[in-house]
Amino acid sequence: MSEKKLEVKPKGPAKPEARDEEEEMLKRTEEFFEGERPKGLEALAGELKGKKVLLFGPARVGKTTLVLHLCKHLGRILYLDSDRNFPVPIPEYAKKIGVTKLTYEHVKSFKHALYLLKRTTADVVVVDSLSGLVAQLISEYGAGNPRATLLRVQYSEDLAKTCRDLFETAFVVTHSSSDFRRNVEVPRVTQPVLRYFDVIVKLSVDEEGRRLILKDFHVEIDFAGRLRWCGKQ
C-alpha cells in the first residue's frame, strides 16, 4: 500500500502590512518633489494645485498658518474648522493676508463636515483638522469605545474619499504621531485614508523670531500663532 503524501498548496501573495502602504505613500511624495523645489508660496501653491494633500505636523507648529497662505493663490475655498484654536478668527486672518474667496464653517462632527462638503460649489477644500474631528467623535462616545473606533475608520475614509472625488484641490490637516519602531513622525490617520492622497507634506520648520522658515521650499511667512517648537522634526 503506497503512502499518500500530504500536498501543501502554496498560499496566495501575502497582504502588505499597513506600514508598507505608508512607506510607499511617502516614497511617492518624495518623487513628486524631487528635483528643484518650488521657490516661494505662490510656486508651492502651483505645485499642489489639483492635488489631494495631507498636511501633518505637531500641534501649533504652523499648519493652519501655512495652509491659509497657500489659499491666497488658489480658487474659491471652503474652510472647515473643527479645532477653533487659532489665536485670531480665521476669516479675519484670511482677509488680512489677502484671501478673498473663502467660505468659513465651524464643523462639529464628521456628519456635519460631510454634509457641507457635498453642498458647496468651492474648487478647493481645507479640512482643519481631521484629528479634531476624531477628538469630537471620541468625546461623544468615550475613549476606548469600540463603536468610536469603527466610526473613526469609516468616517475618516468617507471624508478623504469625498474630498478626492468632489474637489479640484484638497488639503486635509492632521497632527503627527511618533512611530517608535522606526523612530519617525507619521500622520495621525488610519491606514486606509492614505490611498486617497497624492501628496503627504510634513511641516518641518525652524523657529527664527516670528516667522516660519520652510527651507525645502524657500518660503518664509509671518506666524500667527504661539511658537512652541524646538529643534527639528
Short mmCIF file of N, CA and C in Angstrom, two decimals, residues 5-100:
data_model
loop_
_atom_site.label_atom_id
_atom_site.label_comp_id
_atom_site.label_asym_id
_atom_site.label_seq_id
_atom_site.Cartn_x
_atom_site.Cartn_y
_atom_site.Cartn_z
N LYS A 5 1.10 11.17 0.11
CA LYS A 5 1.82 12.36 0.56
C LYS A 5 0.85 13.53 0.71
N LEU A 6 1.03 14.27 1.76
CA LEU A 6 0.18 15.43 2.00
C LEU A 6 0.65 16.57 1.12
N GLU A 7 -0.25 17.02 0.26
CA GLU A 7 0.11 18.11 -0.66
C GLU A 7 -0.21 19.44 -0.01
N VAL A 8 0.77 20.24 0.08
CA VAL A 8 0.59 21.58 0.67
C VAL A 8 0.50 22.60 -0.45
N LYS A 9 -0.66 23.21 -0.56
CA LYS A 9 -0.85 24.19 -1.62
C LYS A 9 -0.23 25.52 -1.21
N PRO A 10 0.47 26.14 -2.14
CA PRO A 10 1.07 27.43 -1.79
C PRO A 10 0.02 28.48 -1.51
N LYS A 11 0.27 29.28 -0.54
CA LYS A 11 -0.66 30.37 -0.21
C LYS A 11 -0.54 31.49 -1.21
N GLY A 12 -1.59 32.28 -1.31
CA GLY A 12 -1.57 33.44 -2.20
C GLY A 12 -0.61 34.47 -1.68
N PRO A 13 -0.38 35.50 -2.46
CA PRO A 13 0.56 36.54 -2.03
C PRO A 13 0.11 37.18 -0.73
N ALA A 14 1.05 37.38 0.14
CA ALA A 14 0.73 37.96 1.45
C ALA A 14 0.31 39.41 1.28
N LYS A 15 -0.66 39.81 2.09
CA LYS A 15 -1.10 41.20 2.04
C LYS A 15 -0.02 42.09 2.65
N PRO A 16 0.26 43.21 2.01
CA PRO A 16 1.28 44.09 2.56
C PRO A 16 0.84 44.66 3.89
N GLU A 17 1.77 44.83 4.79
CA GLU A 17 1.44 45.40 6.08
C GLU A 17 1.08 46.87 5.91
N ALA A 18 0.37 47.40 6.90
CA ALA A 18 -0.08 48.78 6.82
C ALA A 18 1.08 49.74 6.66
N ARG A 19 2.20 49.42 7.36
CA ARG A 19 3.34 50.34 7.28
C ARG A 19 3.95 50.35 5.88
N ASP A 20 3.82 49.24 5.13
CA ASP A 20 4.34 49.21 3.76
C ASP A 20 3.59 50.20 2.88
N GLU A 21 2.26 50.27 3.08
CA GLU A 21 1.45 51.20 2.32
C GLU A 21 1.85 52.64 2.64
N GLU A 22 2.12 52.90 3.91
CA GLU A 22 2.52 54.25 4.31
C GLU A 22 3.88 54.61 3.72
N GLU A 23 4.82 53.66 3.74
CA GLU A 23 6.14 53.92 3.20
C GLU A 23 6.07 54.18 1.69
N GLU A 24 5.19 53.45 1.00
CA GLU A 24 5.01 53.66 -0.43
C GLU A 24 4.45 55.06 -0.69
N MET A 25 3.51 55.48 0.17
CA MET A 25 2.93 56.81 0.03
C MET A 25 3.99 57.88 0.23
N LEU A 26 4.83 57.72 1.22
CA LEU A 26 5.89 58.69 1.48
C LEU A 26 6.90 58.71 0.33
N LYS A 27 7.16 57.55 -0.27
CA LYS A 27 8.06 57.48 -1.41
C LYS A 27 7.49 58.26 -2.59
N ARG A 28 6.18 58.11 -2.81
CA ARG A 28 5.54 58.85 -3.90
C ARG A 28 5.63 60.35 -3.67
N THR A 29 5.54 60.75 -2.41
CA THR A 29 5.66 62.17 -2.09
C THR A 29 7.06 62.68 -2.40
N GLU A 30 8.07 61.89 -2.06
CA GLU A 30 9.45 62.28 -2.35
C GLU A 30 9.66 62.40 -3.86
N GLU A 31 9.07 61.49 -4.64
CA GLU A 31 9.21 61.54 -6.08
C GLU A 31 8.52 62.77 -6.65
N PHE A 32 7.38 63.14 -6.05
CA PHE A 32 6.64 64.31 -6.51
C PHE A 32 7.48 65.58 -6.36
N PHE A 33 8.24 65.65 -5.28
CA PHE A 33 9.02 66.85 -5.01
C PHE A 33 10.49 66.74 -5.42
N GLU A 34 10.87 65.67 -6.13
CA GLU A 34 12.28 65.51 -6.45
C GLU A 34 12.70 66.57 -7.48
N GLY A 35 13.97 66.84 -7.53
CA GLY A 35 14.46 67.91 -8.40
C GLY A 35 14.42 69.23 -7.67
N GLU A 36 14.35 70.31 -8.42
CA GLU A 36 14.34 71.64 -7.82
C GLU A 36 13.00 71.90 -7.13
N ARG A 37 13.05 72.30 -5.88
CA ARG A 37 11.84 72.59 -5.13
C ARG A 37 11.24 73.92 -5.59
N PRO A 38 9.90 74.06 -5.49
CA PRO A 38 9.29 75.34 -5.83
C PRO A 38 9.78 76.43 -4.88
N LYS A 39 10.02 77.62 -5.42
CA LYS A 39 10.54 78.72 -4.61
C LYS A 39 9.42 79.71 -4.31
N GLY A 40 9.04 79.80 -3.05
CA GLY A 40 8.01 80.75 -2.65
C GLY A 40 6.65 80.09 -2.54
N LEU A 41 5.76 80.78 -1.82
CA LEU A 41 4.43 80.24 -1.57
C LEU A 41 3.60 80.09 -2.83
N GLU A 42 3.68 81.07 -3.73
CA GLU A 42 2.88 81.00 -4.95
C GLU A 42 3.30 79.81 -5.80
N ALA A 43 4.61 79.58 -5.89
CA ALA A 43 5.10 78.43 -6.66
C ALA A 43 4.71 77.12 -5.99
N LEU A 44 4.77 77.08 -4.65
CA LEU A 44 4.39 75.88 -3.92
C LEU A 44 2.90 75.61 -4.12
N ALA A 45 2.08 76.66 -4.05
CA ALA A 45 0.64 76.50 -4.28
C ALA A 45 0.38 75.98 -5.69
N GLY A 46 1.15 76.46 -6.65
CA GLY A 46 1.00 75.99 -8.02
C GLY A 46 1.34 74.52 -8.16
N GLU A 47 2.35 74.07 -7.43
CA GLU A 47 2.73 72.66 -7.47
C GLU A 47 1.65 71.78 -6.85
N LEU A 48 0.98 72.29 -5.84
CA LEU A 48 -0.01 71.49 -5.12
C LEU A 48 -1.41 71.61 -5.70
N LYS A 49 -1.63 72.59 -6.57
CA LYS A 49 -2.95 72.77 -7.18
C LYS A 49 -3.33 71.53 -7.97
N GLY A 50 -4.56 71.07 -7.79
CA GLY A 50 -5.01 69.87 -8.46
C GLY A 50 -4.67 68.59 -7.73
N LYS A 51 -4.01 68.71 -6.57
CA LYS A 51 -3.60 67.54 -5.80
C LYS A 51 -4.45 67.43 -4.53
N LYS A 52 -4.48 66.23 -4.00
CA LYS A 52 -5.11 65.99 -2.71
C LYS A 52 -3.98 65.82 -1.70
N VAL A 53 -3.89 66.77 -0.77
CA VAL A 53 -2.70 66.91 0.09
C VAL A 53 -3.05 66.60 1.55
N LEU A 54 -2.26 65.75 2.17
CA LEU A 54 -2.35 65.51 3.61
C LEU A 54 -1.20 66.26 4.25
N LEU A 55 -1.53 67.26 5.06
CA LEU A 55 -0.54 68.10 5.72
C LEU A 55 -0.52 67.75 7.20
N PHE A 56 0.66 67.36 7.72
CA PHE A 56 0.69 66.95 9.12
C PHE A 56 1.91 67.52 9.83
N GLY A 57 1.80 67.58 11.16
CA GLY A 57 2.87 68.09 12.00
C GLY A 57 2.37 68.21 13.42
N PRO A 58 3.26 68.54 14.37
CA PRO A 58 2.86 68.68 15.77
C PRO A 58 1.88 69.82 15.97
N ALA A 59 1.23 69.84 17.12
CA ALA A 59 0.31 70.92 17.46
C ALA A 59 1.05 72.26 17.50
N ARG A 60 0.41 73.27 16.94
CA ARG A 60 0.90 74.66 16.96
C ARG A 60 2.26 74.84 16.28
N VAL A 61 2.54 74.01 15.29
CA VAL A 61 3.79 74.19 14.55
C VAL A 61 3.59 75.14 13.36
N GLY A 62 2.32 75.39 12.98
CA GLY A 62 2.06 76.33 11.89
C GLY A 62 1.30 75.76 10.71
N LYS A 63 0.60 74.66 10.90
CA LYS A 63 -0.13 74.02 9.80
C LYS A 63 -1.23 74.93 9.26
N THR A 64 -2.01 75.51 10.16
CA THR A 64 -3.10 76.39 9.73
C THR A 64 -2.56 77.64 9.06
N THR A 65 -1.51 78.22 9.62
CA THR A 65 -0.90 79.41 9.02
C THR A 65 -0.44 79.12 7.60
N LEU A 66 0.23 78.00 7.41
CA LEU A 66 0.73 77.65 6.08
C LEU A 66 -0.40 77.45 5.09
N VAL A 67 -1.42 76.68 5.47
CA VAL A 67 -2.48 76.38 4.51
C VAL A 67 -3.28 77.62 4.16
N LEU A 68 -3.43 78.56 5.09
CA LEU A 68 -4.12 79.81 4.78
C LEU A 68 -3.33 80.65 3.79
N HIS A 69 -2.01 80.67 3.93
CA HIS A 69 -1.19 81.41 2.96
C HIS A 69 -1.23 80.76 1.58
N LEU A 70 -1.32 79.44 1.53
CA LEU A 70 -1.46 78.76 0.24
C LEU A 70 -2.80 79.08 -0.41
N CYS A 71 -3.85 79.22 0.42
CA CYS A 71 -5.18 79.51 -0.11
C CYS A 71 -5.22 80.82 -0.89
N LYS A 72 -4.33 81.73 -0.56
CA LYS A 72 -4.29 83.03 -1.24
C LYS A 72 -4.04 82.87 -2.74
N HIS A 73 -3.41 81.76 -3.12
CA HIS A 73 -3.01 81.56 -4.51
C HIS A 73 -3.87 80.50 -5.21
N LEU A 74 -5.00 80.13 -4.59
CA LEU A 74 -5.87 79.12 -5.18
C LEU A 74 -7.24 79.72 -5.48
N GLY A 75 -8.25 78.89 -5.74
CA GLY A 75 -9.55 79.41 -6.15
C GLY A 75 -10.49 79.67 -4.99
N ARG A 76 -11.75 79.32 -5.19
CA ARG A 76 -12.76 79.51 -4.14
C ARG A 76 -12.56 78.43 -3.08
N ILE A 77 -12.48 78.86 -1.83
CA ILE A 77 -12.09 77.97 -0.73
C ILE A 77 -13.28 77.69 0.18
N LEU A 78 -13.47 76.42 0.51
CA LEU A 78 -14.35 76.05 1.63
C LEU A 78 -13.44 75.62 2.76
N TYR A 79 -13.50 76.35 3.87
CA TYR A 79 -12.61 76.08 5.01
C TYR A 79 -13.45 75.50 6.15
N LEU A 80 -13.20 74.23 6.46
CA LEU A 80 -13.91 73.56 7.55
C LEU A 80 -13.00 73.47 8.77
N ASP A 81 -13.38 74.16 9.83
CA ASP A 81 -12.55 74.27 11.03
C ASP A 81 -13.20 73.47 12.15
N SER A 82 -12.52 72.42 12.60
CA SER A 82 -13.05 71.60 13.70
C SER A 82 -12.35 71.90 15.02
N ASP A 83 -11.23 72.63 14.96
CA ASP A 83 -10.42 72.86 16.16
C ASP A 83 -10.77 74.15 16.89
N ARG A 84 -10.88 75.23 16.14
CA ARG A 84 -11.16 76.57 16.69
C ARG A 84 -10.13 76.97 17.75
N ASN A 85 -8.86 76.65 17.49
CA ASN A 85 -7.82 77.04 18.45
C ASN A 85 -6.81 77.98 17.84
N PHE A 86 -7.14 78.56 16.66
CA PHE A 86 -6.26 79.56 16.06
C PHE A 86 -6.34 80.83 16.91
N PRO A 87 -5.23 81.52 17.10
CA PRO A 87 -5.21 82.66 18.04
C PRO A 87 -6.07 83.84 17.62
N VAL A 88 -6.42 83.95 16.34
CA VAL A 88 -7.32 85.00 15.87
C VAL A 88 -8.39 84.33 15.02
N PRO A 89 -9.57 84.96 14.83
CA PRO A 89 -10.59 84.35 13.97
C PRO A 89 -10.03 84.10 12.57
N ILE A 90 -10.24 82.90 12.05
CA ILE A 90 -9.67 82.53 10.76
C ILE A 90 -10.14 83.44 9.62
N PRO A 91 -11.44 83.79 9.53
CA PRO A 91 -11.85 84.71 8.45
C PRO A 91 -11.12 86.05 8.52
N GLU A 92 -10.90 86.53 9.74
CA GLU A 92 -10.20 87.81 9.94
C GLU A 92 -8.75 87.72 9.47
N TYR A 93 -8.08 86.63 9.85
CA TYR A 93 -6.68 86.45 9.44
C TYR A 93 -6.57 86.24 7.94
N ALA A 94 -7.51 85.46 7.37
CA ALA A 94 -7.50 85.21 5.94
C ALA A 94 -7.64 86.52 5.15
N LYS A 95 -8.54 87.36 5.59
CA LYS A 95 -8.72 88.66 4.92
C LYS A 95 -7.46 89.51 5.04
N LYS A 96 -6.82 89.47 6.18
CA LYS A 96 -5.61 90.26 6.42
C LYS A 96 -4.49 89.90 5.47
N ILE A 97 -4.36 88.59 5.14
CA ILE A 97 -3.26 88.16 4.27
C ILE A 97 -3.66 88.10 2.80
N GLY A 98 -4.92 88.50 2.49
CA GLY A 98 -5.30 88.61 1.09
C GLY A 98 -6.10 87.45 0.52
N VAL A 99 -6.66 86.59 1.39
CA VAL A 99 -7.53 85.51 0.92
C VAL A 99 -8.95 86.06 0.83
N THR A 100 -9.45 86.22 -0.39
CA THR A 100 -10.73 86.91 -0.57
C THR A 100 -11.90 85.98 -0.85
#
